[in-house]
PDB file of N, CA, C and O in Angstrom:
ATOM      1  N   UNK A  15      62.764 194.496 -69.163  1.00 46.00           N
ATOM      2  CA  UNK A  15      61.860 194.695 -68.056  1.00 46.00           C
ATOM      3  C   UNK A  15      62.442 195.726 -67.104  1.00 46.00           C
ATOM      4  O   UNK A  15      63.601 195.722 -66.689  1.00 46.00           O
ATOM      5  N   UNK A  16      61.474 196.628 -66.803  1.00 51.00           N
ATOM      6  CA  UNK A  16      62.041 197.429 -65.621  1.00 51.00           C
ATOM      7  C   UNK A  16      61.995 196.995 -64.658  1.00 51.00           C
ATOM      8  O   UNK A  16      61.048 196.340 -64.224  1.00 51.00           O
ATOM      9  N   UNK A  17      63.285 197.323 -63.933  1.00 53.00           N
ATOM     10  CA  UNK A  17      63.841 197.141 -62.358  1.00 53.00           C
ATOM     11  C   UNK A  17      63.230 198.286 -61.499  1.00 53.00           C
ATOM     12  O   UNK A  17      63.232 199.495 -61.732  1.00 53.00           O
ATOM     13  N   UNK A  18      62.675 197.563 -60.385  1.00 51.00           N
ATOM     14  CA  UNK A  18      62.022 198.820 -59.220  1.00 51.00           C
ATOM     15  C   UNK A  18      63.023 198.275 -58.083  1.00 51.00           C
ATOM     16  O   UNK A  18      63.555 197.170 -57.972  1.00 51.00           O
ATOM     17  N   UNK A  19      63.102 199.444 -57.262  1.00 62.00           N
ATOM     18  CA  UNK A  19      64.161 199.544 -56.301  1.00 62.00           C
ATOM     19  C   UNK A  19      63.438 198.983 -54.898  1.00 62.00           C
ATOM     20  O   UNK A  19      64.133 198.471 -54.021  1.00 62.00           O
ATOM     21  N   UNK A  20      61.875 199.131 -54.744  1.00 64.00           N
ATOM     22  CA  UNK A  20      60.777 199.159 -53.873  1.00 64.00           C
ATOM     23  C   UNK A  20      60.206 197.913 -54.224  1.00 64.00           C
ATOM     24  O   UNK A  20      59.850 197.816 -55.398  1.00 64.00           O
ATOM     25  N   UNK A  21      60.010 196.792 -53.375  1.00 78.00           N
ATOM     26  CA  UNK A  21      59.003 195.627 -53.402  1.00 78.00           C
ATOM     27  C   UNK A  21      58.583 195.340 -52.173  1.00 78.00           C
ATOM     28  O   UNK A  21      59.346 195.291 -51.209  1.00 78.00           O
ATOM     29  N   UNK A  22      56.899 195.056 -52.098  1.00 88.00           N
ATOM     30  CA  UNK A  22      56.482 194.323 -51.109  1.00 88.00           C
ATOM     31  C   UNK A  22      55.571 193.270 -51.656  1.00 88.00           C
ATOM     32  O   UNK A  22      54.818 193.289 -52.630  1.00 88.00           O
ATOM     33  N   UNK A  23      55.951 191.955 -50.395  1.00 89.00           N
ATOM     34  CA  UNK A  23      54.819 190.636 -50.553  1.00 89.00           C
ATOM     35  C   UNK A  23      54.238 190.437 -49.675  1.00 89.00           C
ATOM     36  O   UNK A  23      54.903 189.933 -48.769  1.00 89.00           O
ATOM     37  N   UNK A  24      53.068 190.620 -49.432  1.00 92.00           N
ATOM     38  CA  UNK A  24      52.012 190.583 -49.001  1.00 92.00           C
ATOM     39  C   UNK A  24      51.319 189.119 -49.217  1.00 92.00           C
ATOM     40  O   UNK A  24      51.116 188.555 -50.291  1.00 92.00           O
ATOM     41  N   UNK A  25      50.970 188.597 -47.718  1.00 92.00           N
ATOM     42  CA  UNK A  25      50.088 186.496 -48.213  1.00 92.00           C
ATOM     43  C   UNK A  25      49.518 186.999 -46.736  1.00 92.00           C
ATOM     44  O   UNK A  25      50.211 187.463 -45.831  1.00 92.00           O
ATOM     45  N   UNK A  26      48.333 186.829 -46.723  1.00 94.00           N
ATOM     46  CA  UNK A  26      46.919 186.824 -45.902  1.00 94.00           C
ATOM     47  C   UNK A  26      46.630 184.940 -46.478  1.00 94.00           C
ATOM     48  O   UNK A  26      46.088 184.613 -47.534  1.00 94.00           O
ATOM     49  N   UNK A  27      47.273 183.841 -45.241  1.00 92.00           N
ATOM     50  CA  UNK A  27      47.200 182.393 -45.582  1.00 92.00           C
ATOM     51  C   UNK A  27      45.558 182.245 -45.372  1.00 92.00           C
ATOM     52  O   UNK A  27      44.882 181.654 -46.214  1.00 92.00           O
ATOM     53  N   UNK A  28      45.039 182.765 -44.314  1.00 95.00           N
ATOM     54  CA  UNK A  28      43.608 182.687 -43.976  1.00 95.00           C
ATOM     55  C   UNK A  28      42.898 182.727 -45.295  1.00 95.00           C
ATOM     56  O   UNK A  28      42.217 181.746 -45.596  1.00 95.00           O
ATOM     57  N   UNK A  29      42.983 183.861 -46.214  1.00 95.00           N
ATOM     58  CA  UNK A  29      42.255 184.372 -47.272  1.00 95.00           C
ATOM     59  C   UNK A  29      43.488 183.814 -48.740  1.00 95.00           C
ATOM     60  O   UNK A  29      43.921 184.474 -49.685  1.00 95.00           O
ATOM     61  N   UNK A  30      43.613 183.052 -48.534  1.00 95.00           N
ATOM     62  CA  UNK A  30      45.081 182.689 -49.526  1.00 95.00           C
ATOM     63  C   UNK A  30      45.061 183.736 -50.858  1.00 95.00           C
ATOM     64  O   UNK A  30      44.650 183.482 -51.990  1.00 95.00           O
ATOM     65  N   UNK A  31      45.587 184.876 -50.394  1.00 96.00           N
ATOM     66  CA  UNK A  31      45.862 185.743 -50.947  1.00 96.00           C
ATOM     67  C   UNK A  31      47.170 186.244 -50.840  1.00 96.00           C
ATOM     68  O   UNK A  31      47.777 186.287 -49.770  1.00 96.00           O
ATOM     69  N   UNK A  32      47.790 186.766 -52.315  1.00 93.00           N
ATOM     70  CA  UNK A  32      48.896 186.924 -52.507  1.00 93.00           C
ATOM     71  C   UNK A  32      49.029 188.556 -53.191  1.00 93.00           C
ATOM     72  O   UNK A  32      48.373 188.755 -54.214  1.00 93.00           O
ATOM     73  N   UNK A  33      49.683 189.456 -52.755  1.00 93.00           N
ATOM     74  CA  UNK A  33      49.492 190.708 -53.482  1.00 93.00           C
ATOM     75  C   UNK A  33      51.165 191.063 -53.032  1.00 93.00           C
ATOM     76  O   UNK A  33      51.667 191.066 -51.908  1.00 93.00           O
ATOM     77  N   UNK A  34      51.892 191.400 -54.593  1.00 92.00           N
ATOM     78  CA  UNK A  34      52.892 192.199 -54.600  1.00 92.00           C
ATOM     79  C   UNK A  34      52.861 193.595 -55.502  1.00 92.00           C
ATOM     80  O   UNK A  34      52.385 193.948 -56.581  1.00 92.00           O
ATOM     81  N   UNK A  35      53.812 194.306 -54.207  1.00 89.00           N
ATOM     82  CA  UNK A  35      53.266 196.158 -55.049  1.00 89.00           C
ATOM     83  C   UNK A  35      54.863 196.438 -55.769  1.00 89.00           C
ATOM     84  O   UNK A  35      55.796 195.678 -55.510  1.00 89.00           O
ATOM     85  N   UNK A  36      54.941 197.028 -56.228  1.00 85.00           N
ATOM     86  CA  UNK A  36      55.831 197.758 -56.926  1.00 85.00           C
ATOM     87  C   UNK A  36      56.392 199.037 -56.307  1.00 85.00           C
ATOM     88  O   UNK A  36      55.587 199.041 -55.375  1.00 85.00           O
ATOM     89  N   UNK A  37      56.919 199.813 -56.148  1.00 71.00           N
ATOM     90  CA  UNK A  37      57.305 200.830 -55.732  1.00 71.00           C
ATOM     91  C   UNK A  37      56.675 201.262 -54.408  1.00 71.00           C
ATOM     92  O   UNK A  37      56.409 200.532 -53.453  1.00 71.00           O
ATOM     93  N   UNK A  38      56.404 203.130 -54.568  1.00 72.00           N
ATOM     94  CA  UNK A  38      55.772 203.129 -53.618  1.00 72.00           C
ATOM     95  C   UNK A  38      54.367 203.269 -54.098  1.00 72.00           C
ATOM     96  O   UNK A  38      54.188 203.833 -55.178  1.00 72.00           O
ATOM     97  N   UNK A  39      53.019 202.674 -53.196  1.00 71.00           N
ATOM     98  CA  UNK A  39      51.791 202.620 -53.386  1.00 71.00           C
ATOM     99  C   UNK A  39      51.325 204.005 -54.036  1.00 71.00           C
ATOM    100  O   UNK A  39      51.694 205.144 -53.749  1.00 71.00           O
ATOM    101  N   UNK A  40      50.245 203.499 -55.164  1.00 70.00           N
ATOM    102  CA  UNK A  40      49.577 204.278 -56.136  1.00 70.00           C
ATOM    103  C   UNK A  40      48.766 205.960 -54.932  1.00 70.00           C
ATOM    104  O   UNK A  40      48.465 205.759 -53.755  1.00 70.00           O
ATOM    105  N   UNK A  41      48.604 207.239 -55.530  1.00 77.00           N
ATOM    106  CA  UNK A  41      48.296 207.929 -54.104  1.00 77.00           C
ATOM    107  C   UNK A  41      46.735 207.780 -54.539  1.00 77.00           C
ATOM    108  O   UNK A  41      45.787 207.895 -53.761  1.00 77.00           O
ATOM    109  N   UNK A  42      46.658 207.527 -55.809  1.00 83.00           N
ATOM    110  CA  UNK A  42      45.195 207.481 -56.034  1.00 83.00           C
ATOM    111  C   UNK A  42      44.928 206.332 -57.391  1.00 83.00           C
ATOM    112  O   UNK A  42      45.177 206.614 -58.563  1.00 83.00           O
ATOM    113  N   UNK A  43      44.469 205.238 -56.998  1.00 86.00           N
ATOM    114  CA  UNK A  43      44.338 203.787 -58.151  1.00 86.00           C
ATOM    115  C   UNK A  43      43.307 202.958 -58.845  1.00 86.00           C
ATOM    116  O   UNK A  43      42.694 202.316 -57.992  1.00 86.00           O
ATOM    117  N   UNK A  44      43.089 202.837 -59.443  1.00 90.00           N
ATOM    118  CA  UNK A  44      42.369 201.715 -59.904  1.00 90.00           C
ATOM    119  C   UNK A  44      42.238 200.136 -60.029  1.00 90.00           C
ATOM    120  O   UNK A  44      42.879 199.432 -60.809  1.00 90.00           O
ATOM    121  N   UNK A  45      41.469 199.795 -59.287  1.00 93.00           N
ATOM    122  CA  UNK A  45      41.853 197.999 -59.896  1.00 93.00           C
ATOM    123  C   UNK A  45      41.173 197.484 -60.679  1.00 93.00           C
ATOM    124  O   UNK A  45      39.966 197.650 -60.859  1.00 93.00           O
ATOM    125  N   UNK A  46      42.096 196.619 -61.367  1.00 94.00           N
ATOM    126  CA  UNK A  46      40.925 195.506 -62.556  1.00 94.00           C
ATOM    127  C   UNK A  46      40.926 194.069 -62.446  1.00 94.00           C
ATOM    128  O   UNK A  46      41.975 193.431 -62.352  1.00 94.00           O
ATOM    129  N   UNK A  47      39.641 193.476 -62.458  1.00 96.00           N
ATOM    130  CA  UNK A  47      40.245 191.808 -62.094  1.00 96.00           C
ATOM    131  C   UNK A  47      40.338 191.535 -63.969  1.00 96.00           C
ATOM    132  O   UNK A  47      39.555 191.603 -64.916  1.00 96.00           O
ATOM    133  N   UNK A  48      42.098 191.131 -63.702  1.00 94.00           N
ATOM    134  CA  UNK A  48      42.309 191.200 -65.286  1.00 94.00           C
ATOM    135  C   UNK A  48      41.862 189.540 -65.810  1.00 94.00           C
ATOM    136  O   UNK A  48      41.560 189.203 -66.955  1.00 94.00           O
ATOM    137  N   UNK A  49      41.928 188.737 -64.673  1.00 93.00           N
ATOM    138  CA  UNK A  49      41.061 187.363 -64.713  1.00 93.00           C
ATOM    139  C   UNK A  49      40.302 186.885 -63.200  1.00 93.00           C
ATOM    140  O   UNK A  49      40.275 187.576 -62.181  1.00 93.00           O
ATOM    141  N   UNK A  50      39.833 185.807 -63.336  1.00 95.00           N
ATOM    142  CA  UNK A  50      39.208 185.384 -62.262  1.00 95.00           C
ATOM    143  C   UNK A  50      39.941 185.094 -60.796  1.00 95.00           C
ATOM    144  O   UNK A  50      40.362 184.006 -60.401  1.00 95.00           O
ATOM    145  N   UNK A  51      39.981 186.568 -59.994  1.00 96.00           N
ATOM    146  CA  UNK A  51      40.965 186.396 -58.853  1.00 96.00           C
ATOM    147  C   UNK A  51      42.127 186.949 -59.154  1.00 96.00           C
ATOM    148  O   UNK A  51      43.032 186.984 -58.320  1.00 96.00           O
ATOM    149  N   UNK A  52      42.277 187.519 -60.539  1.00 96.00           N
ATOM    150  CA  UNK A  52      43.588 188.265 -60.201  1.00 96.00           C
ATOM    151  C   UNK A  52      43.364 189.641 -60.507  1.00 96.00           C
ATOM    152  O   UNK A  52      42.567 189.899 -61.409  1.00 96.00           O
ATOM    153  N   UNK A  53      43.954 190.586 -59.885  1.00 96.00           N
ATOM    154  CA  UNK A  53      43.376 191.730 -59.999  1.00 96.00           C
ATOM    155  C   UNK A  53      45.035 192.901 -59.924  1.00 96.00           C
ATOM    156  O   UNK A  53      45.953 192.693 -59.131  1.00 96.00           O
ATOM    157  N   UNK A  54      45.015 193.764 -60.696  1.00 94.00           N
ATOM    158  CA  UNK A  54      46.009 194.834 -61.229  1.00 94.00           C
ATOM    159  C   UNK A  54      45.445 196.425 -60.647  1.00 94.00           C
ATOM    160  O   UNK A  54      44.353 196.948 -60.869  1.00 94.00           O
ATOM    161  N   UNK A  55      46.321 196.830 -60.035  1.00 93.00           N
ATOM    162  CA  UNK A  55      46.107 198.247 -59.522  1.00 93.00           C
ATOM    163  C   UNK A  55      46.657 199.342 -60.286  1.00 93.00           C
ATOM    164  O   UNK A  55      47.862 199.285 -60.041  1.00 93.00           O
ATOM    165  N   UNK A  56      46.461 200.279 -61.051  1.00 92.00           N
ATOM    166  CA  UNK A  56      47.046 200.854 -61.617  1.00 92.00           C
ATOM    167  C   UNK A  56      47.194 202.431 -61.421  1.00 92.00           C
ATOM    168  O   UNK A  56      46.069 202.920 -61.526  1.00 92.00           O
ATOM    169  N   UNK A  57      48.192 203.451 -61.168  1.00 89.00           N
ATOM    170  CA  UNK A  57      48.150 204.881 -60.646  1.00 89.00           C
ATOM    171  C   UNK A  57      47.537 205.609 -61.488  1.00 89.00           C
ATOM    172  O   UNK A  57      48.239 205.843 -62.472  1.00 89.00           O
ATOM    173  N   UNK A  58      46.149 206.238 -61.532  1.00 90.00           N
ATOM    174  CA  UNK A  58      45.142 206.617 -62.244  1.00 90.00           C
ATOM    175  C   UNK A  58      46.256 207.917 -63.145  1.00 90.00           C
ATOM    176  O   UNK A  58      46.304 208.009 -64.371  1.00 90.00           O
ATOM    177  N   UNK A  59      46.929 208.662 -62.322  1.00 88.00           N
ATOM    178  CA  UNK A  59      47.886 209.461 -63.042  1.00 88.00           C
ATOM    179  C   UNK A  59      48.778 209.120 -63.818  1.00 88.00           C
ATOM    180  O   UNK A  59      49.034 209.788 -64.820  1.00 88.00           O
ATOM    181  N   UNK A  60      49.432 207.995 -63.500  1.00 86.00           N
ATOM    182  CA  UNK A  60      50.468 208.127 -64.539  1.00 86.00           C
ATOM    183  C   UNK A  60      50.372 206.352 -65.124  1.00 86.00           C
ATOM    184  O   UNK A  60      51.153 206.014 -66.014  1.00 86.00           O
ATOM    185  N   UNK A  61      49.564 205.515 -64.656  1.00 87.00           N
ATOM    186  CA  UNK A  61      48.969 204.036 -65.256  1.00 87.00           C
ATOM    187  C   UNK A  61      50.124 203.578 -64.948  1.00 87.00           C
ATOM    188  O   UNK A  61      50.299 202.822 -65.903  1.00 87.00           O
ATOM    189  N   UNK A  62      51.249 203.461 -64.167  1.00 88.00           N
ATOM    190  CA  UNK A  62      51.804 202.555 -63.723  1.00 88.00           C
ATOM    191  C   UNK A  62      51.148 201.604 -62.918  1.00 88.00           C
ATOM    192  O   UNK A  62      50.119 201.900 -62.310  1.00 88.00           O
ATOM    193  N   UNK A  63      51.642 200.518 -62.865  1.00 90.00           N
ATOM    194  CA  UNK A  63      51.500 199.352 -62.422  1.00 90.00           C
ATOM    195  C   UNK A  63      51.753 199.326 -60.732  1.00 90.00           C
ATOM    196  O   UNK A  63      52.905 199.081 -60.373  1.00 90.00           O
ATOM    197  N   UNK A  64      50.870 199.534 -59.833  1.00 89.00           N
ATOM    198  CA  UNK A  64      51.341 199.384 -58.338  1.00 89.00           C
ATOM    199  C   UNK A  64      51.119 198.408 -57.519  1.00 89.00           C
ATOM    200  O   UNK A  64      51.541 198.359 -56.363  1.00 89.00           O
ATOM    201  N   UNK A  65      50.196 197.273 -58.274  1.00 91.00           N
ATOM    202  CA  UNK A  65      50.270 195.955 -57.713  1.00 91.00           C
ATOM    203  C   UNK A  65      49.988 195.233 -58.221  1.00 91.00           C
ATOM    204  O   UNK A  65      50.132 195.317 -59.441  1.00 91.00           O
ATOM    205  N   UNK A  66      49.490 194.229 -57.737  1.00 93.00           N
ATOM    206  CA  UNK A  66      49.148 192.745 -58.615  1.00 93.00           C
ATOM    207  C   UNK A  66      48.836 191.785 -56.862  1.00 93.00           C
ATOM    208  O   UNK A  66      49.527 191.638 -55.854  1.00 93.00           O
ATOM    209  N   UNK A  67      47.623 191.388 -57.219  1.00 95.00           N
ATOM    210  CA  UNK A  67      47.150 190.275 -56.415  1.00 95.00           C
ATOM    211  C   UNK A  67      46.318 189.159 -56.582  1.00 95.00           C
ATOM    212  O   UNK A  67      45.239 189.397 -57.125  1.00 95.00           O
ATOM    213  N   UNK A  68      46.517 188.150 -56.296  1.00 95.00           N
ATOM    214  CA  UNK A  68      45.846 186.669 -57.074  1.00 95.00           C
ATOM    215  C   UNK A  68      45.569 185.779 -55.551  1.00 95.00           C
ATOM    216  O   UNK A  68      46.305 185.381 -54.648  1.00 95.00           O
ATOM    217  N   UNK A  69      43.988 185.722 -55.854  1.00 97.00           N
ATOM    218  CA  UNK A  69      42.591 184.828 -54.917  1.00 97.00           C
ATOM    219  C   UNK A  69      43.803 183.443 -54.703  1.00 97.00           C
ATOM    220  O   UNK A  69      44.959 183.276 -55.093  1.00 97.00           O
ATOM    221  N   UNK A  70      43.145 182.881 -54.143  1.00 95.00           N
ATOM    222  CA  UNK A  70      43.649 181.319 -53.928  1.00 95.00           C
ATOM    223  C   UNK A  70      45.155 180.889 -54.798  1.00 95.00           C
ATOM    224  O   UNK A  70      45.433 180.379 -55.884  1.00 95.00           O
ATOM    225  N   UNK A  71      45.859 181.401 -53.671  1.00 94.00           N
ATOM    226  CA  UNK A  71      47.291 181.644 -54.568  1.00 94.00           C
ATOM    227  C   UNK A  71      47.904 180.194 -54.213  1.00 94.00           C
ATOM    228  O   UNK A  71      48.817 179.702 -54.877  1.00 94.00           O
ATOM    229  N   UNK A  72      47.403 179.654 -53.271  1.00 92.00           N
ATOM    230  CA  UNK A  72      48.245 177.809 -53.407  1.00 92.00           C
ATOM    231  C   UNK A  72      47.829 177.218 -54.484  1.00 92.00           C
ATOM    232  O   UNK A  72      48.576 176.517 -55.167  1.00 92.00           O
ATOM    233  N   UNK A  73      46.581 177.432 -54.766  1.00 91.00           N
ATOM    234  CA  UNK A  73      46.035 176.676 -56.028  1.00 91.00           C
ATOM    235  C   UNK A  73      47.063 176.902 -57.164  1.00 91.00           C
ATOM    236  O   UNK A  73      47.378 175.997 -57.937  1.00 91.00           O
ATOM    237  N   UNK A  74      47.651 178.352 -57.236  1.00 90.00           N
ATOM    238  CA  UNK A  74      47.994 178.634 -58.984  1.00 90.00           C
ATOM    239  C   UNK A  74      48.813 179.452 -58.577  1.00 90.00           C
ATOM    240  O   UNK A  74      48.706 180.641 -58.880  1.00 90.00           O
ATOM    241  N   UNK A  75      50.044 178.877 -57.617  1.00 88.00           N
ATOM    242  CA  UNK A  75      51.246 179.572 -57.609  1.00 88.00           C
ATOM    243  C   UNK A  75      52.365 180.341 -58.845  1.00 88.00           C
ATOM    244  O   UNK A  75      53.058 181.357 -58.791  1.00 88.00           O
ATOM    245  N   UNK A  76      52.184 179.523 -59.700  1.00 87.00           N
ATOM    246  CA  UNK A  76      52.656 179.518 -61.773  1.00 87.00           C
ATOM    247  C   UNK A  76      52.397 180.325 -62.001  1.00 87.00           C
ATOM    248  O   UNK A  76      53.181 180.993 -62.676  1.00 87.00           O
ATOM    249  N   UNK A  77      50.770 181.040 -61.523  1.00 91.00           N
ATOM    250  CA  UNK A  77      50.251 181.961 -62.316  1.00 91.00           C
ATOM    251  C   UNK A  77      51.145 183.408 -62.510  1.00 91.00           C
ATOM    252  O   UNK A  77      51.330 184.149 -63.475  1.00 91.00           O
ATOM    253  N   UNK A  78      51.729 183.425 -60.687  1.00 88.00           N
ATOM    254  CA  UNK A  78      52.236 184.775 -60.513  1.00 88.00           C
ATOM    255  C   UNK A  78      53.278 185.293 -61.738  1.00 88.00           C
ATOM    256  O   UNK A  78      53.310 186.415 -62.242  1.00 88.00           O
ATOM    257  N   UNK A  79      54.108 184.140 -62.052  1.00 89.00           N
ATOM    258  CA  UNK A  79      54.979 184.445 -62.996  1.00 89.00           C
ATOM    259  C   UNK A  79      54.156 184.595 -64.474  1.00 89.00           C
ATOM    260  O   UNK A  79      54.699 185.388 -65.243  1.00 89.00           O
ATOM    261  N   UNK A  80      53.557 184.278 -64.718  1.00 90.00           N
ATOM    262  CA  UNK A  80      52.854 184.077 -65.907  1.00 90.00           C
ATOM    263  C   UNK A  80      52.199 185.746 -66.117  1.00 90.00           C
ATOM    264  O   UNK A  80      52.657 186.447 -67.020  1.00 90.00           O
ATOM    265  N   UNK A  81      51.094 186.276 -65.185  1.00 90.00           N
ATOM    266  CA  UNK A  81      50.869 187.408 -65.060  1.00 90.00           C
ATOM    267  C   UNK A  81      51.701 188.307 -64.843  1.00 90.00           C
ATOM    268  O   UNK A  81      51.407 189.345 -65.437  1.00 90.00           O
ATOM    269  N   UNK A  82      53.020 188.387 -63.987  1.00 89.00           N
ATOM    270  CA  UNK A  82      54.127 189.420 -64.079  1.00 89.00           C
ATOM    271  C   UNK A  82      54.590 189.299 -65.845  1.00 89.00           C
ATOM    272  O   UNK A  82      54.529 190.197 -66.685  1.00 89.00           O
ATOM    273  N   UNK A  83      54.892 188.364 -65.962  1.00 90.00           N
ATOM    274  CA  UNK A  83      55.821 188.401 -67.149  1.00 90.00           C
ATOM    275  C   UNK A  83      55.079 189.156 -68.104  1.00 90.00           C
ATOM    276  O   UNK A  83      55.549 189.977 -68.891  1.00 90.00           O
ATOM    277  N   UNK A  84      53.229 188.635 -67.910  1.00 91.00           N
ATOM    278  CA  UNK A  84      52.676 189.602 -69.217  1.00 91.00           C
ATOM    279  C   UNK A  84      52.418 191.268 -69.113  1.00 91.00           C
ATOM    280  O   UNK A  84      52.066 192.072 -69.976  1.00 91.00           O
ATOM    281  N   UNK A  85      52.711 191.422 -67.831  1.00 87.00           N
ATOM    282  CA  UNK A  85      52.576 192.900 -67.648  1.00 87.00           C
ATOM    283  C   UNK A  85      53.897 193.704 -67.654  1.00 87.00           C
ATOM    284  O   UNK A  85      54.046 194.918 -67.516  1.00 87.00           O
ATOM    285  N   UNK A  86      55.023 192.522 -67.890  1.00 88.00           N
ATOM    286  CA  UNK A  86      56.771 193.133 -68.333  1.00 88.00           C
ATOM    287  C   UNK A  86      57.082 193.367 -66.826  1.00 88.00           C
ATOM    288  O   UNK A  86      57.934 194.239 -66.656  1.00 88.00           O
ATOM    289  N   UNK A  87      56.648 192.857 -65.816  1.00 86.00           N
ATOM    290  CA  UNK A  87      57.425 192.598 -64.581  1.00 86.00           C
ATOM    291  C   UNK A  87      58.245 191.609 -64.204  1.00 86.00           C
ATOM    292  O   UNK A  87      58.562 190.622 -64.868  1.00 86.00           O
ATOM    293  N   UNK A  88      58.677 191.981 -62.811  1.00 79.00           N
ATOM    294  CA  UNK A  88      59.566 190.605 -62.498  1.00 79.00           C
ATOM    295  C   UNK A  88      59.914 191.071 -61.050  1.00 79.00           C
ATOM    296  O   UNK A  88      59.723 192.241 -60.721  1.00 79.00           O
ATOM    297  N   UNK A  89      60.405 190.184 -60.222  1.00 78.00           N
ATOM    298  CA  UNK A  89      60.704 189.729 -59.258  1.00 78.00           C
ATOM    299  C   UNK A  89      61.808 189.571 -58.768  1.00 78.00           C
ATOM    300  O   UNK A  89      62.257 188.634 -59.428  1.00 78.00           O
ATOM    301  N   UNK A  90      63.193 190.096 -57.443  1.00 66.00           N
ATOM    302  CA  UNK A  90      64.180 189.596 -57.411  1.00 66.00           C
ATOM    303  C   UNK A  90      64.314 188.327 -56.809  1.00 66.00           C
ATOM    304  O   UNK A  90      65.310 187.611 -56.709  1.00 66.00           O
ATOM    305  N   UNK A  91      62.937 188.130 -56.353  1.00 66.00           N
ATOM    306  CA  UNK A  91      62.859 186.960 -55.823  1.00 66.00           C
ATOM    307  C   UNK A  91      61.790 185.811 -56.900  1.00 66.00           C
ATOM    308  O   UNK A  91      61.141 186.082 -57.910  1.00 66.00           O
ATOM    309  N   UNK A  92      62.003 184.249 -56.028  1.00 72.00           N
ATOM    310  CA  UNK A  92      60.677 183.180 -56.735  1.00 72.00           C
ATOM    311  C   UNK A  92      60.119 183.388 -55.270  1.00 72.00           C
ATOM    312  O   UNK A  92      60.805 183.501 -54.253  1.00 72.00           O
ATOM    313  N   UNK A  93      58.578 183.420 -55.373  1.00 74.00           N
ATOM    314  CA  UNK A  93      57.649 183.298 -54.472  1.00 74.00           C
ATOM    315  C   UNK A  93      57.319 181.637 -54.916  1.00 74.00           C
ATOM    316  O   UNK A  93      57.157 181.183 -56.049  1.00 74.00           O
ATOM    317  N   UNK A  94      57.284 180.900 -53.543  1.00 68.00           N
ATOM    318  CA  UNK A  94      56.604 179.782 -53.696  1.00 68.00           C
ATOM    319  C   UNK A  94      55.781 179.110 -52.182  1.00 68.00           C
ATOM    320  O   UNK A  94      56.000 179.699 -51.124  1.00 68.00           O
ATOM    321  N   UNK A  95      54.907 177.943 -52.188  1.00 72.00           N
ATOM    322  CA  UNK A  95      53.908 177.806 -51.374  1.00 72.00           C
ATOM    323  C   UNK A  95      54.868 176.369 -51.086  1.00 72.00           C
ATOM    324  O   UNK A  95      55.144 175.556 -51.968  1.00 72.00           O
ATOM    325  N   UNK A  96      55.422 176.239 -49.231  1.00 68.00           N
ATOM    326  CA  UNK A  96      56.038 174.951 -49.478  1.00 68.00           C
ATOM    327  C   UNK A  96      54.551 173.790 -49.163  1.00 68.00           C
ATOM    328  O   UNK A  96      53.431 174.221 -48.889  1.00 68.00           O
ATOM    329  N   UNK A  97      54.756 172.916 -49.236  1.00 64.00           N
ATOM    330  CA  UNK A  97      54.187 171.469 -49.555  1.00 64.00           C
ATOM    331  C   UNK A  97      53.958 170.811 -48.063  1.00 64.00           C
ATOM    332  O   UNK A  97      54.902 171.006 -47.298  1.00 64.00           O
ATOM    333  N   UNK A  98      53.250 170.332 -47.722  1.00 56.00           N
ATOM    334  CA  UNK A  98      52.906 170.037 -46.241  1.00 56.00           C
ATOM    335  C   UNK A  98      53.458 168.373 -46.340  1.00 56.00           C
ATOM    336  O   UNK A  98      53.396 167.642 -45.351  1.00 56.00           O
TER     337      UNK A  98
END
């Protein structure tokens, strides 16, 4: 898996939304909802990968790893939602 030197996490709790980018932001992108609520940004020039963001992210915290891993990403960190 490639290592990026650049990460941001992004959580809007209001809209429980979760979006992490990769490097620096795409200058011109595309998104796809690659499932229901999760959606992939990709740099129309060169199809790298510049984000990843997932709808109702308390619901399906798991997912994040599940979707990085299938797109050959990763994280230096675990993102998690604590428990009330």
């Amino acid at each position: 898996m490639k290592e990026h030197k650049t990460y941001d996490v992004y959580y809007d709790e209001e809209a429980d939304f979760l979006e992490v980018s990769f490097e620096e932001p795409a200058k011109l992108g595309t998104t796809e909802e690659i499932q229901e609520g999760v959606f992939v940004t990709r740099d129309v020039d060169t199809k790298r990968i510049a984000n990843v963001g997932i709808l109702s992210f308390k619901k399906r915290v798991g997912l994040l790893k599940i979707i990085l891993d299938s797109l050959n990403k990763r994280l230096p960190i675990e993102i998690s939602i604590p428990s009330n």
